[in-house]
PDB file of C-alpha atoms in Angstrom:
ATOM      1  CA  MET A  15       6.080 -27.459  49.335  1.00  0.00           C
ATOM      2  CA  ASN A  16       9.154 -29.628  48.761  1.00  0.00           C
ATOM      3  CA  LYS A  17      12.557 -28.484  47.523  1.00  0.00           C
ATOM      4  CA  ALA A  18      12.023 -29.703  43.950  1.00  0.00           C
ATOM      5  CA  SER A  19       8.820 -27.737  43.411  1.00  0.00           C
ATOM      6  CA  LEU A  20      10.356 -24.646  45.020  1.00  0.00           C
ATOM      7  CA  THR A  21      13.352 -24.880  42.703  1.00  0.00           C
ATOM      8  CA  GLU A  22      11.111 -25.467  39.693  1.00  0.00           C
ATOM      9  CA  GLY A  23       9.058 -22.387  40.579  1.00  0.00           C
ATOM     10  CA  ILE A  24      12.181 -20.233  40.737  1.00  0.00           C
ATOM     11  CA  THR A  25      13.469 -21.614  37.442  1.00  0.00           C
ATOM     12  CA  ILE A  26      10.124 -20.992  35.736  1.00  0.00           C
ATOM     13  CA  ASP A  27       9.966 -17.468  37.176  1.00  0.00           C
ATOM     14  CA  ILE A  28      13.490 -16.704  35.935  1.00  0.00           C
ATOM     15  CA  LEU A  29      12.647 -18.035  32.477  1.00  0.00           C
ATOM     16  CA  SER A  30       9.423 -16.004  32.401  1.00  0.00           C
ATOM     17  CA  LYS A  31      11.277 -12.839  33.373  1.00  0.00           C
ATOM     18  CA  THR A  32      13.914 -13.500  30.711  1.00  0.00           C
ATOM     19  CA  LYS A  33      11.228 -13.936  28.047  1.00  0.00           C
ATOM     20  CA  ARG A  34       9.508 -10.716  29.198  1.00  0.00           C
ATOM     21  CA  GLU A  35      12.812  -8.856  28.985  1.00  0.00           C
ATOM     22  CA  GLN A  36      13.447 -10.274  25.511  1.00  0.00           C
ATOM     23  CA  LYS A  37       9.986  -9.188  24.343  1.00  0.00           C
ATOM     24  CA  ALA A  38      10.512  -5.713  25.805  1.00  0.00           C
ATOM     25  CA  SER A  39      13.883  -5.355  24.096  1.00  0.00           C
ATOM     26  CA  VAL A  40      12.397  -6.411  20.754  1.00  0.00           C
ATOM     27  CA  ILE A  41       9.627  -3.841  21.113  1.00  0.00           C
ATOM     28  CA  ASN A  42      11.930  -1.024  22.269  1.00  0.00           C
ATOM     29  CA  THR A  43      14.816  -1.483  19.863  1.00  0.00           C
ATOM     30  CA  PRO A  44      14.767  -0.607  16.177  1.00  0.00           C
ATOM     31  CA  ASN A  45      14.849  -3.294  13.587  1.00  0.00           C
ATOM     32  CA  ASP A  46      18.374  -3.463  12.155  1.00  0.00           C
ATOM     33  CA  VAL A  47      16.817  -3.606   8.701  1.00  0.00           C
ATOM     34  CA  MET A  48      15.936   0.120   8.884  1.00  0.00           C
ATOM     35  CA  ILE A  49      19.310   1.405  10.061  1.00  0.00           C
ATOM     36  CA  GLY A  50      20.833   3.641   7.392  1.00  0.00           C
ATOM     37  CA  LYS A  51      17.748   3.574   5.154  1.00  0.00           C
ATOM     38  CA  GLN A  52      16.780   6.789   3.379  1.00  0.00           C
ATOM     39  CA  VAL A  53      13.055   7.445   3.397  1.00  0.00           C
ATOM     40  CA  ILE A  54      11.332  10.244   1.504  1.00  0.00           C
ATOM     41  CA  VAL A  55       8.461  11.793   3.458  1.00  0.00           C
ATOM     42  CA  ILE A  56       5.993  13.938   1.535  1.00  0.00           C
ATOM     43  CA  GLY A  57       4.604  16.652   3.834  1.00  0.00           C
ATOM     44  CA  GLY A  58       6.277  17.777   7.049  1.00  0.00           C
ATOM     45  CA  GLY A  59       3.148  18.304   9.056  1.00  0.00           C
ATOM     46  CA  SER A  60       2.199  20.585  11.881  1.00  0.00           C
ATOM     47  CA  TYR A  61       4.033  21.175  15.128  1.00  0.00           C
ATOM     48  CA  ARG A  62       2.437  18.010  16.572  1.00  0.00           C
ATOM     49  CA  SER A  63       4.335  15.795  14.117  1.00  0.00           C
ATOM     50  CA  TRP A  64       7.791  17.288  14.594  1.00  0.00           C
ATOM     51  CA  SER A  65       8.691  14.693  17.221  1.00  0.00           C
ATOM     52  CA  LYS A  66       8.679  12.003  14.494  1.00  0.00           C
ATOM     53  CA  TRP A  67      11.906  13.175  12.900  1.00  0.00           C
ATOM     54  CA  PRO A  68      14.347  12.944  15.849  1.00  0.00           C
ATOM     55  CA  GLU A  69      12.799   9.584  16.725  1.00  0.00           C
ATOM     56  CA  ALA A  70      13.366   8.333  13.160  1.00  0.00           C
ATOM     57  CA  ALA A  71      16.976   9.539  13.384  1.00  0.00           C
ATOM     58  CA  SER A  72      17.418   7.662  16.661  1.00  0.00           C
ATOM     59  CA  TYR A  73      16.424   4.486  14.797  1.00  0.00           C
ATOM     60  CA  GLY A  74      19.069   5.221  12.151  1.00  0.00           C
ATOM     61  CA  ILE A  75      16.527   6.241   9.502  1.00  0.00           C
ATOM     62  CA  LYS A  76      17.560   9.131   7.283  1.00  0.00           C
ATOM     63  CA  VAL A  77      14.507  11.245   6.494  1.00  0.00           C
ATOM     64  CA  ILE A  78      14.350  13.223   3.251  1.00  0.00           C
ATOM     65  CA  LEU A  79      11.504  15.614   3.967  1.00  0.00           C
ATOM     66  CA  VAL A  80       9.682  17.299   1.077  1.00  0.00           C
ATOM     67  CA  ASP A  81       7.395  20.116   2.173  1.00  0.00           C
ATOM     68  CA  ILE A  82       5.827  23.259   0.734  1.00  0.00           C
ATOM     69  CA  GLU A  83       7.064  25.599   3.492  1.00  0.00           C
ATOM     70  CA  ASP A  84      10.450  27.180   2.931  1.00  0.00           C
ATOM     71  CA  ASN A  85      11.053  27.763   6.638  1.00  0.00           C
ATOM     72  CA  HIS A  86       9.517  24.593   8.071  1.00  0.00           C
ATOM     73  CA  PRO A  87      10.750  24.020  11.646  1.00  0.00           C
ATOM     74  CA  SER A  88      11.731  20.428  10.804  1.00  0.00           C
ATOM     75  CA  ARG A  89      14.176  21.471   8.088  1.00  0.00           C
ATOM     76  CA  ASP A  90      17.088  21.461  10.568  1.00  0.00           C
ATOM     77  CA  ILE A  91      16.056  18.206  12.230  1.00  0.00           C
ATOM     78  CA  VAL A  92      15.887  15.893   9.204  1.00  0.00           C
ATOM     79  CA  CYS A  93      18.767  14.511   7.155  1.00  0.00           C
ATOM     80  CA  CYS A  94      17.713  16.388   3.998  1.00  0.00           C
ATOM     81  CA  TYR A  95      15.024  19.021   3.420  1.00  0.00           C
ATOM     82  CA  ILE A  96      13.550  19.828   0.020  1.00  0.00           C
ATOM     83  CA  CYS A  97      11.177  22.747  -0.320  1.00  0.00           C
ATOM     84  CA  TYR A  98       8.740  22.269  -3.184  1.00  0.00           C
ATOM     85  CA  ASP A  99       5.151  23.446  -3.590  1.00  0.00           C
ATOM     86  CA  PHE A 100       3.087  20.367  -4.421  1.00  0.00           C
ATOM     87  CA  SER A 101      -0.152  21.817  -3.022  1.00  0.00           C
ATOM     88  CA  HIS A 102      -2.070  21.699  -6.338  1.00  0.00           C
ATOM     89  CA  HIS A 103      -2.869  18.001  -6.436  1.00  0.00           C
ATOM     90  CA  THR A 104      -4.434  18.225  -9.890  1.00  0.00           C
ATOM     91  CA  MET A 105      -0.825  18.403 -11.098  1.00  0.00           C
ATOM     92  CA  ASP A 106       0.518  15.399  -9.154  1.00  0.00           C
ATOM     93  CA  HIS A 107       2.155  13.834 -12.232  1.00  0.00           C
ATOM     94  CA  ALA A 108       4.215  16.987 -12.855  1.00  0.00           C
ATOM     95  CA  HIS A 109       4.964  17.347  -9.135  1.00  0.00           C
ATOM     96  CA  ALA A 110       6.188  13.747  -8.936  1.00  0.00           C
ATOM     97  CA  CYS A 111       8.552  14.278 -11.881  1.00  0.00           C
ATOM     98  CA  LYS A 112       9.963  17.458 -10.325  1.00  0.00           C
ATOM     99  CA  ILE A 113      10.383  15.951  -6.852  1.00  0.00           C
ATOM    100  CA  VAL A 114      12.141  12.887  -8.297  1.00  0.00           C
ATOM    101  CA  GLN A 115      14.445  15.210 -10.266  1.00  0.00           C
ATOM    102  CA  LEU A 116      15.246  17.258  -7.127  1.00  0.00           C
ATOM    103  CA  ILE A 117      16.009  14.087  -5.189  1.00  0.00           C
ATOM    104  CA  GLN A 118      18.209  12.642  -7.913  1.00  0.00           C
ATOM    105  CA  ASP A 119      20.021  15.985  -8.382  1.00  0.00           C
ATOM    106  CA  GLN A 120      21.150  15.720  -4.759  1.00  0.00           C
ATOM    107  CA  GLY A 121      22.457  12.192  -5.333  1.00  0.00           C
ATOM    108  CA  ILE A 122      19.927  10.627  -2.989  1.00  0.00           C
ATOM    109  CA  VAL A 123      19.056   6.978  -3.490  1.00  0.00           C
ATOM    110  CA  ALA A 124      15.864   6.439  -1.529  1.00  0.00           C
ATOM    111  CA  ASP A 125      14.810   3.152   0.007  1.00  0.00           C
ATOM    112  CA  GLY A 126      11.183   4.167   0.479  1.00  0.00           C
ATOM    113  CA  CYS A 127       8.644   6.942   0.197  1.00  0.00           C
ATOM    114  CA  LEU A 128       5.634   7.659   2.384  1.00  0.00           C
ATOM    115  CA  THR A 129       3.249  10.331   3.550  1.00  0.00           C
ATOM    116  CA  PHE A 130       1.099  10.926   6.594  1.00  0.00           C
ATOM    117  CA  TYR A 131      -1.517  12.884   4.617  1.00  0.00           C
ATOM    118  CA  ASP A 132      -4.427  11.420   2.655  1.00  0.00           C
ATOM    119  CA  GLU A 133      -4.263  14.103  -0.017  1.00  0.00           C
ATOM    120  CA  CYS A 134      -0.596  13.323  -0.698  1.00  0.00           C
ATOM    121  CA  THR A 135      -1.122   9.577  -1.169  1.00  0.00           C
ATOM    122  CA  PRO A 136      -1.488   9.688  -4.990  1.00  0.00           C
ATOM    123  CA  LEU A 137       1.630  11.886  -5.264  1.00  0.00           C
ATOM    124  CA  THR A 138       3.551   9.466  -3.060  1.00  0.00           C
ATOM    125  CA  ALA A 139       2.399   6.538  -5.226  1.00  0.00           C
ATOM    126  CA  LEU A 140       3.652   8.316  -8.356  1.00  0.00           C
ATOM    127  CA  ILE A 141       7.035   9.031  -6.745  1.00  0.00           C
ATOM    128  CA  CYS A 142       7.364   5.386  -5.665  1.00  0.00           C
ATOM    129  CA  ASP A 143       6.546   4.285  -9.201  1.00  0.00           C
ATOM    130  CA  GLN A 144       9.091   6.636 -10.805  1.00  0.00           C
ATOM    131  CA  LEU A 145      11.831   5.628  -8.376  1.00  0.00           C
ATOM    132  CA  GLY A 146      11.011   1.921  -8.641  1.00  0.00           C
ATOM    133  CA  LEU A 147      10.098   1.656  -4.966  1.00  0.00           C
ATOM    134  CA  LYS A 148       7.495  -0.652  -3.487  1.00  0.00           C
ATOM    135  CA  GLY A 149       4.205   1.008  -2.692  1.00  0.00           C
ATOM    136  CA  MET A 150       0.589   1.258  -3.699  1.00  0.00           C
ATOM    137  CA  SER A 151      -0.309   2.000  -7.279  1.00  0.00           C
ATOM    138  CA  TYR A 152      -1.537   5.417  -8.363  1.00  0.00           C
ATOM    139  CA  LYS A 153      -4.900   3.897  -9.266  1.00  0.00           C
ATOM    140  CA  ALA A 154      -5.267   2.374  -5.780  1.00  0.00           C
ATOM    141  CA  ALA A 155      -4.319   5.714  -4.188  1.00  0.00           C
ATOM    142  CA  MET A 156      -6.931   7.559  -6.244  1.00  0.00           C
ATOM    143  CA  ILE A 157      -9.611   5.013  -5.304  1.00  0.00           C
ATOM    144  CA  ALA A 158      -8.659   5.258  -1.627  1.00  0.00           C
ATOM    145  CA  ASN A 159      -8.916   9.059  -1.765  1.00  0.00           C
ATOM    146  CA  SER A 160     -12.419   8.981  -3.230  1.00  0.00           C
ATOM    147  CA  LYS A 161     -15.218   7.935  -0.880  1.00  0.00           C
ATOM    148  CA  THR A 162     -17.470   7.182  -3.840  1.00  0.00           C
ATOM    149  CA  GLU A 163     -14.886   4.992  -5.582  1.00  0.00           C
ATOM    150  CA  THR A 164     -13.996   3.217  -2.335  1.00  0.00           C
ATOM    151  CA  HIS A 165     -17.670   2.539  -1.636  1.00  0.00           C
ATOM    152  CA  HIS A 166     -18.114   1.207  -5.178  1.00  0.00           C
ATOM    153  CA  ILE A 167     -15.064  -1.068  -4.979  1.00  0.00           C
ATOM    154  CA  LEU A 168     -16.078  -2.415  -1.575  1.00  0.00           C
ATOM    155  CA  GLY A 169     -19.585  -2.984  -2.909  1.00  0.00           C
ATOM    156  CA  LEU A 170     -18.128  -5.352  -5.500  1.00  0.00           C
ATOM    157  CA  TYR A 171     -16.882  -7.602  -2.709  1.00  0.00           C
ATOM    158  CA  VAL A 172     -19.896  -7.576  -0.380  1.00  0.00           C
ATOM    159  CA  ASP A 173     -20.109 -11.365  -0.179  1.00  0.00           C
ATOM    160  CA  LYS A 174     -16.427 -11.689   0.615  1.00  0.00           C
ATOM    161  CA  TYR A 175     -16.009  -8.985   3.261  1.00  0.00           C
ATOM    162  CA  GLN A 176     -19.387  -8.409   4.942  1.00  0.00           C
ATOM    163  CA  THR A 177     -20.289 -10.197   8.132  1.00  0.00           C
ATOM    164  CA  LYS A 178     -23.262 -12.513   8.283  1.00  0.00           C
ATOM    165  CA  ALA A 179     -25.002 -10.196  10.781  1.00  0.00           C
ATOM    166  CA  PHE A 180     -24.564  -7.208   8.448  1.00  0.00           C
ATOM    167  CA  LEU A 181     -26.023  -9.126   5.515  1.00  0.00           C
ATOM    168  CA  GLN A 182     -28.980 -10.338   7.617  1.00  0.00           C
ATOM    169  CA  ASN A 183     -29.709  -6.760   8.721  1.00  0.00           C
ATOM    170  CA  LEU A 184     -29.418  -5.586   5.118  1.00  0.00           C
ATOM    171  CA  ILE A 185     -31.948  -8.213   3.962  1.00  0.00           C
ATOM    172  CA  ILE A 186     -34.379  -7.262   6.746  1.00  0.00           C
ATOM    173  CA  SER A 187     -34.002  -3.578   5.856  1.00  0.00           C
ATOM    174  CA  LEU A 188     -34.608  -4.282   2.153  1.00  0.00           C
ATOM    175  CA  LYS A 189     -37.689  -6.377   2.973  1.00  0.00           C
ATOM    176  CA  LYS A 190     -39.123  -3.543   5.082  1.00  0.00           C
ATOM    177  CA  LYS A 191     -38.473  -1.001   2.321  1.00  0.00           C
ATOM    178  CA  THR A 192     -39.986  -3.316  -0.289  1.00  0.00           C
ATOM    179  CA  ALA A 193     -43.067  -3.927   1.871  1.00  0.00           C
ATOM    180  CA  SER A 194     -43.431  -0.189   2.457  1.00  0.00           C
ATOM    181  CA  CYS A 195     -43.175   0.529  -1.283  1.00  0.00           C
ATOM    182  CA  CYS A 196     -45.712  -2.206  -2.100  1.00  0.00           C
ATOM    183  CA  HIS A 197     -48.099  -0.848   0.535  1.00  0.00           C
ATOM    184  CA  LYS A 198     -47.788   2.684  -0.909  1.00  0.00           C
ATOM    185  CA  ALA A 199     -48.386   1.384  -4.438  1.00  0.00           C
ATOM    186  CA  LEU A 200     -51.482  -0.569  -3.350  1.00  0.00           C
ATOM    187  CA  SER A 201     -52.780   2.460  -1.454  1.00  0.00           C
ATOM    188  CA  PHE A 202     -52.292   4.610  -4.533  1.00  0.00           C
ATOM    189  CA  LEU A 203     -54.078   2.089  -6.779  1.00  0.00           C
ATOM    190  CA  GLN A 204     -57.076   1.852  -4.442  1.00  0.00           C
ATOM    191  CA  TYR A 205     -57.873   5.571  -4.788  1.00  0.00           C
TER     192      TYR A 205
END
């Protein structure tokens, strides 16, 4: 190996290491866009999710936690804690109005609203709508929470989202069922 190729190898290795370090720093550092943002979180969760809140604070995110438990262990960890019983999801419209009022009464201007719980998704969508925040619509949240509705909606787009293999298997399955039904009908008619 001559001097030029040895030098090139070292240069390439140094550049590779620098790029790896840059990638690692991008992955391990928070995006400056989130620093100082106030995010409403609906539902504090169990003891397994408590580690989220100090981590969010370390990224500069101010968490406004809304939960049904008055003495939730996360109440002292987050920036702001609001206790409100939103457990009856048949009343999500009323709950959203009350939660928005409680937030505004404290002078909080939220930058976002989210939840980690499926059953709170429609409530979160309503809060986003009332506060003018980006998020899914209430209708989309209700469809996502209903297996039947989701299945129906996805069924409307079979051609667009199903794989060719799935459709081929579906056709084969339908042919077998049709043949079986025809055989049963012919058997019935022969007697």
